[in-house]
Coordinates of C-alpha atoms in Angstrom, one line a residue:
M788 CA 0.0 0.0 0.0
K789 CA 3.0 2.3 0.6
I790 CA 3.8 2.0 -3.1
G791 CA 0.3 2.8 -4.1
W792 CA 0.2 5.8 -1.8
K793 CA 3.4 7.1 -3.3
E794 CA 2.0 6.7 -6.7
I795 CA -1.1 8.7 -5.8
K796 CA 1.0 11.5 -4.5
K797 CA 3.2 11.4 -7.6
N798 CA 0.3 11.4 -10.0
K799 CA -2.1 13.7 -8.2
I800 CA -3.7 15.1 -11.3
R801 CA -4.5 11.7 -12.8
F802 CA -6.1 10.4 -9.6
L803 CA -7.9 13.7 -8.9
I804 CA -9.5 13.5 -12.4
L805 CA -10.7 9.9 -11.7
G806 CA -12.0 10.9 -8.3
S807 CA -13.8 13.9 -9.7
I808 CA -15.5 11.7 -12.4
V809 CA -16.5 9.1 -9.8
F810 CA -17.8 11.9 -7.6
L811 CA -20.0 13.3 -10.4
V812 CA -21.3 9.9 -11.5
S813 CA -22.1 8.8 -8.0
L814 CA -23.7 12.2 -7.2
L815 CA -25.9 11.9 -10.3
T816 CA -26.8 8.4 -9.3
F817 CA -27.8 9.5 -5.8
M818 CA -29.9 12.3 -7.2
I819 CA -31.7 10.2 -9.7
S820 CA -32.3 7.5 -7.0
G821 CA -33.8 10.3 -4.8
L822 CA -35.9 11.4 -7.6
A823 CA -37.1 7.8 -8.3
N824 CA -38.0 7.3 -4.6
G825 CA -39.7 10.7 -4.5
L826 CA -41.8 9.9 -7.6
S827 CA -42.6 6.5 -6.1
Q828 CA -43.9 8.2 -2.9
D829 CA -45.7 10.8 -4.9
N830 CA -47.4 8.1 -7.1
A831 CA -48.2 5.4 -4.6
A832 CA -47.7 6.6 -1.0
L833 CA -51.2 5.4 -0.1
I834 CA -50.2 1.8 -1.0
K835 CA -46.6 1.9 0.2
N836 CA -47.6 3.1 3.7
L837 CA -49.9 0.1 4.2
P838 CA -48.5 -2.6 6.6
D839 CA -47.3 -5.9 5.1
G840 CA -50.2 -7.8 3.7
T841 CA -52.1 -8.9 0.6
I842 CA -54.3 -6.9 -1.8
Y843 CA -57.1 -8.7 -3.6
M844 CA -58.7 -7.6 -6.9
S845 CA -61.5 -9.4 -8.8
A846 CA -59.9 -11.9 -11.1
D847 CA -61.8 -10.7 -14.2
A848 CA -60.4 -7.2 -13.8
E849 CA -57.2 -8.2 -15.7
D850 CA -54.8 -6.3 -13.4
N851 CA -56.8 -3.1 -13.7
Y852 CA -58.1 -1.9 -10.3
N853 CA -60.6 0.5 -12.1
L854 CA -62.4 -2.6 -13.5
S855 CA -62.4 -4.5 -10.2
S856 CA -65.7 -5.0 -8.4
I857 CA -66.0 -6.7 -5.0
D858 CA -69.5 -7.8 -3.9
N859 CA -70.6 -7.7 -0.3
Q860 CA -70.4 -11.5 0.1
Q861 CA -66.7 -11.4 -0.8
I862 CA -66.1 -8.6 1.6
T863 CA -67.5 -10.5 4.6
T864 CA -65.4 -13.6 3.8
D865 CA -62.8 -12.4 6.2
N866 CA -63.9 -10.1 9.1
Q867 CA -60.4 -8.8 9.5
A868 CA -60.0 -7.8 5.9
T869 CA -60.6 -4.2 4.7
A870 CA -62.5 -3.3 1.6
F871 CA -61.5 -0.1 -0.1
S872 CA -61.9 1.9 -3.3
I873 CA -59.9 4.5 -5.2
Q874 CA -61.2 6.8 -7.9
M875 CA -59.7 9.9 -9.4
G876 CA -61.8 13.1 -9.3
F877 CA -61.9 16.8 -8.5
L878 CA -62.8 19.0 -5.5
H879 CA -63.5 22.7 -5.6
D880 CA -62.5 25.0 -2.7
Q881 CA -64.4 28.0 -1.4
T882 CA -62.8 30.2 -4.2
D883 CA -64.1 27.7 -6.8
K884 CA -60.5 26.6 -7.5
Q885 CA -60.3 23.0 -8.8
H886 CA -58.0 20.5 -7.2
S887 CA -57.3 17.1 -8.6
V888 CA -57.6 14.3 -5.9
A889 CA -57.8 10.6 -5.5
F890 CA -61.0 9.8 -3.6
V891 CA -60.5 6.9 -1.2
T892 CA -62.9 5.1 1.1
S893 CA -62.7 2.0 3.2
T894 CA -64.6 -0.1 5.6
N895 CA -63.7 0.3 9.3
S896 CA -60.0 -0.3 9.7
D897 CA -56.9 1.1 11.4
D898 CA -55.0 0.8 8.2
F899 CA -57.0 3.5 6.5
V900 CA -58.1 7.0 7.6
Q901 CA -61.7 6.9 8.9
V902 CA -64.0 9.8 8.1
D903 CA -67.5 10.8 9.3
D904 CA -70.4 11.3 7.0
G905 CA -70.2 14.6 5.2
D906 CA -66.5 15.2 6.2
V907 CA -63.3 14.8 4.2
I908 CA -59.7 14.4 5.3
L909 CA -57.0 15.5 2.8
D910 CA -53.4 15.1 2.1
Q911 CA -51.1 17.8 3.6
T912 CA -50.2 19.2 0.2
L913 CA -53.7 20.6 -0.2
H914 CA -53.2 22.5 3.1
E915 CA -50.1 24.0 1.6
E916 CA -52.3 25.1 -1.4
G917 CA -54.5 27.2 1.0
I918 CA -57.3 24.8 2.1
Q919 CA -57.9 25.1 5.9
I920 CA -59.7 22.9 8.4
G921 CA -63.4 23.9 8.4
D922 CA -63.5 24.8 4.7
T923 CA -66.4 23.6 2.7
L924 CA -65.5 21.8 -0.5
T925 CA -67.7 20.8 -3.4
S926 CA -67.6 18.3 -6.3
Q927 CA -69.3 18.3 -9.6
Q928 CA -69.8 14.5 -9.1
T929 CA -72.3 15.0 -6.2
D930 CA -74.6 17.6 -4.8
Q931 CA -73.2 17.1 -1.3
N932 CA -70.7 19.5 0.3
F933 CA -67.8 18.2 2.3
T934 CA -66.2 19.8 5.4
V935 CA -62.5 19.5 5.9
T936 CA -61.8 18.0 9.3
G937 CA -58.1 17.3 9.0
F938 CA -54.9 16.6 7.0
V939 CA -52.5 13.6 6.8
D940 CA -48.9 13.4 5.6
E941 CA -47.6 11.5 2.6
S942 CA -51.0 10.2 1.4
K943 CA -50.9 10.4 -2.4
F944 CA -52.0 8.2 -5.3
S945 CA -51.2 8.6 -9.0
H946 CA -49.4 11.9 -8.2
A947 CA -52.6 13.3 -6.7
P948 CA -53.4 14.1 -3.0
V949 CA -55.8 11.6 -1.4
A950 CA -59.2 12.8 -0.2
Y951 CA -60.7 10.3 2.3
L952 CA -64.5 10.0 2.2
H953 CA -67.1 8.1 4.3
V954 CA -68.3 5.0 2.5
E955 CA -71.8 6.3 2.1
D956 CA -70.6 9.6 0.6
Y957 CA -68.3 7.7 -1.9
Q958 CA -71.1 5.3 -2.9
Q959 CA -73.5 8.2 -3.5
M960 CA -70.8 10.1 -5.5
Y961 CA -70.1 7.1 -7.8
Q962 CA -73.6 5.5 -7.7
T963 CA -72.3 2.1 -6.6
D964 CA -72.6 -0.1 -3.5
Q965 CA -69.6 -2.2 -4.4
M966 CA -66.0 -1.8 -3.4
Q967 CA -62.9 -2.3 -5.7
L968 CA -60.3 -4.0 -3.5
I969 CA -59.6 -5.9 -0.3
F970 CA -56.6 -5.5 1.9
S971 CA -55.7 -8.3 4.4
P972 CA -52.8 -7.9 6.8
D973 CA -50.2 -10.7 6.9
N974 CA -51.2 -11.7 10.4
Q975 CA -54.6 -12.8 9.1
A976 CA -55.5 -15.9 7.1
A977 CA -55.5 -15.6 3.4
I978 CA -58.8 -15.2 1.6
D979 CA -59.6 -18.4 -0.4
D980 CA -61.8 -17.2 -3.3
E981 CA -61.3 -18.3 -6.9
N982 CA -62.9 -15.0 -8.0
L983 CA -60.2 -12.9 -6.4
Q984 CA -56.6 -12.4 -7.5
A985 CA -54.0 -11.8 -4.8
Y986 CA -51.2 -9.3 -5.0
S987 CA -48.4 -8.2 -2.7
P988 CA -48.3 -4.4 -2.4
S989 CA -45.3 -4.2 -4.7
E990 CA -47.1 -6.4 -7.3
F991 CA -50.2 -4.2 -7.0
L992 CA -48.1 -1.1 -7.7
N993 CA -46.8 -2.7 -10.9
T994 CA -50.3 -2.9 -12.2
I995 CA -50.4 0.9 -12.2
P996 CA -49.1 1.8 -15.7
S997 CA -47.6 5.2 -14.7
Y998 CA -45.8 3.7 -11.7
Q999 CA -44.2 0.9 -13.6
A1000 CA -43.1 3.1 -16.5
E1001 CA -41.5 5.8 -14.2
Q1002 CA -39.7 3.4 -12.0
L1003 CA -38.4 1.2 -14.8
S1004 CA -37.0 4.1 -16.7
L1005 CA -35.2 5.7 -13.7
T1006 CA -33.9 2.3 -12.5
M1007 CA -32.4 1.6 -15.9
I1008 CA -30.6 5.0 -15.7
I1009 CA -29.3 4.3 -12.2
W1010 CA -27.8 0.9 -13.3
F1011 CA -26.4 2.4 -16.5
L1012 CA -24.5 5.0 -14.4
I1013 CA -23.2 2.3 -12.0
V1014 CA -21.9 0.3 -15.0
I1015 CA -20.2 3.4 -16.3
S1016 CA -18.4 3.9 -13.0
G1017 CA -17.1 0.3 -13.3
L1018 CA -15.9 0.9 -16.9
L1019 CA -14.2 4.1 -15.7
F1020 CA -12.2 2.2 -13.1
G1021 CA -11.4 -0.6 -15.6
I1022 CA -10.1 1.8 -18.3
F1023 CA -8.2 4.0 -15.9
F1024 CA -6.3 1.2 -14.2
Y1025 CA -5.8 -0.7 -17.5
M1026 CA -4.0 2.4 -18.9
M1027 CA -2.0 2.8 -15.7
N1028 CA -1.0 -0.8 -15.7
V1029 CA 0.1 -0.8 -19.4
Q1030 CA 2.4 2.1 -18.6
K1031 CA 3.8 0.3 -15.5
M1032 CA 4.6 -3.1 -16.9
G1033 CA 8.3 -2.5 -16.5
L1034 CA 7.8 -1.5 -12.9
Y1035 CA 5.7 -4.5 -12.2
G1036 CA 8.3 -6.7 -13.8
I1037 CA 11.1 -5.3 -11.6
L1038 CA 8.9 -5.6 -8.5
K1039 CA 8.1 -9.2 -9.3
A1040 CA 11.8 -9.8 -9.9
I1041 CA 12.7 -8.7 -6.4
G1042 CA 10.1 -10.9 -4.8
V1043 CA 6.9 -8.8 -4.7
K1044 CA 4.0 -11.1 -5.0
T1045 CA 1.2 -10.6 -7.6
T1046 CA -1.3 -10.5 -4.7
T1047 CA 0.6 -7.5 -3.3
L1048 CA 0.3 -5.7 -6.6
F1049 CA -3.4 -6.4 -6.7
A1050 CA -3.7 -5.1 -3.1
M1051 CA -2.0 -1.9 -4.2
I1052 CA -4.6 -1.4 -7.0
W1053 CA -7.5 -2.2 -4.6
G1054 CA -6.2 0.2 -2.1
Q1055 CA -6.0 3.0 -4.6
M1056 CA -9.5 2.2 -5.8
L1057 CA -10.9 2.2 -2.3
F1058 CA -9.1 5.5 -1.4
I1059 CA -10.5 7.3 -4.5
T1060 CA -14.0 5.7 -4.3
I1061 CA -14.5 6.3 -0.5
I1062 CA -13.5 10.0 -0.8
A1063 CA -15.8 10.5 -3.8
L1064 CA -18.7 8.7 -2.1
V1065 CA -18.3 10.8 1.1
F1066 CA -18.5 14.0 -0.9
S1067 CA -21.4 12.9 -3.1
T1068 CA -23.3 11.7 0.0
I1069 CA -22.9 15.0 1.7
F1070 CA -24.0 17.0 -1.3
S1071 CA -27.0 14.7 -2.0
Q1072 CA -28.2 14.8 1.6
L1073 CA -27.9 18.5 1.7
F1074 CA -30.0 18.7 -1.4
N1075 CA -32.5 16.3 0.3
L1076 CA -32.8 18.8 3.1
F1077 CA -33.1 21.9 1.0
A1078 CA -35.0 20.6 -2.0
P1079 CA -37.7 23.0 -3.3
N1080 CA -41.2 22.4 -1.9
G1081 CA -43.2 20.3 -4.2
M1082 CA -40.2 18.6 -5.8
P1083 CA -40.6 14.8 -5.4
F1084 CA -37.2 14.0 -4.0
H1085 CA -36.7 11.4 -1.2
L1086 CA -33.3 10.0 -0.5
T1087 CA -32.9 7.9 2.6
G1088 CA -29.7 6.9 4.4
V1089 CA -30.4 3.3 3.7
T1090 CA -30.6 3.9 -0.1
T1091 CA -27.4 5.9 0.0
L1092 CA -25.6 3.2 1.9
Q1093 CA -26.8 0.5 -0.5
L1094 CA -25.7 2.5 -3.6
S1095 CA -22.3 3.2 -2.0
I1096 CA -21.8 -0.5 -1.4
I1097 CA -22.7 -1.3 -5.0
F1098 CA -20.3 1.4 -6.2
L1099 CA -17.5 -0.2 -4.1
I1100 CA -18.2 -3.6 -5.5
I1101 CA -18.3 -2.4 -9.1
G1102 CA -15.1 -0.4 -8.6
F1103 CA -13.5 -3.5 -7.1
L1104 CA -14.5 -5.6 -10.1
G1105 CA -13.4 -3.0 -12.6
A1106 CA -10.0 -2.6 -10.9
T1107 CA -9.5 -6.4 -10.6
I1108 CA -10.3 -7.1 -14.2
S1109 CA -8.0 -4.4 -15.4
G1110 CA -5.3 -5.8 -13.2
L1111 CA -5.4 -9.3 -14.6
Q1112 CA -2.6 -8.4 -17.0
I1113 CA -0.2 -8.1 -14.0
R1114 CA -0.2 -11.9 -13.8
K1115 CA 1.2 -12.1 -17.3
A1116 CA 4.1 -9.7 -16.6
A1117 CA 7.4 -11.5 -17.0
P1118 CA 10.2 -9.8 -15.1
L1119 CA 12.8 -10.1 -17.9
Q1120 CA 10.5 -9.1 -20.6
A1121 CA 9.1 -6.2 -18.7
I1122 CA 12.7 -4.9 -17.9
Q1123 CA 13.6 -5.2 -21.6
Q1124 CA 10.4 -3.3 -22.6
G1125 CA 11.3 -0.6 -20.1
E1126 CA 14.8 -0.3 -21.6
N1127 CA 13.4 0.1 -25.1

């Protein structure tokens, strides 16, 4: 490692350039990951905030919750299960400003917000838009008025704030007495009904076209950037190793083992990557704290740690593959090449 450290000090500019590129690539990866998580929350926080369990949809709905219809007999199959429905719509505030919302209702359950008849509980983002507790809201879908009685955090669906309604208000609004979905916690027995299709929360999210398209695109970009970082390490150390074949030959001639030379490369890779990741983590977390209001950005420490470990593994692989040529370095041939 002493040899590797001396080389870093001797070629500061080279390693500084590599470190800067790794910093920029990792920072961009963290930022896109935060954006992906933020969009995921903005698109499906209602479902993601549910406890572990199973969501049931009618089998003939073909993975489209809008086409799902659950009759009363299926709802009472399991007394611990919760029937709920989601429909997109609009609410008008007291200034007649229109707000796009996702109307949600459910049978009695601690897993969903419960609302009294004639009341509505909204996502916090609508409070930030000026709606206050006690305001009266209207909808073109019904003649009934709704009184705002509270707000909840991080309750959105399909990029729209959730508006929780009483079951009777929802049924009157959409002229139906049927619910769309059933949620059963993991600590309850599974519902055995051939007319129902079971989904885990993550599987249900993938039935939402906008969610799947967003997450797939951003995930591909993240992995593309990670692969680029591995290629950068591979190309950088390959070029360095080509220039140092003579040095490696001399070192092997005096008894330095190939594993020691690999350890030198790994040490240099770790030194550069860790410093770059520390700076990119600081910058991304600062952005996470001071991101503009309304921007869907959510980067957790766990996600940052996971991506950092992946970067280290990819960097290790890139440096190792580029260093395989060291094993082929013959001392005499390397010395002769250096003399020429």
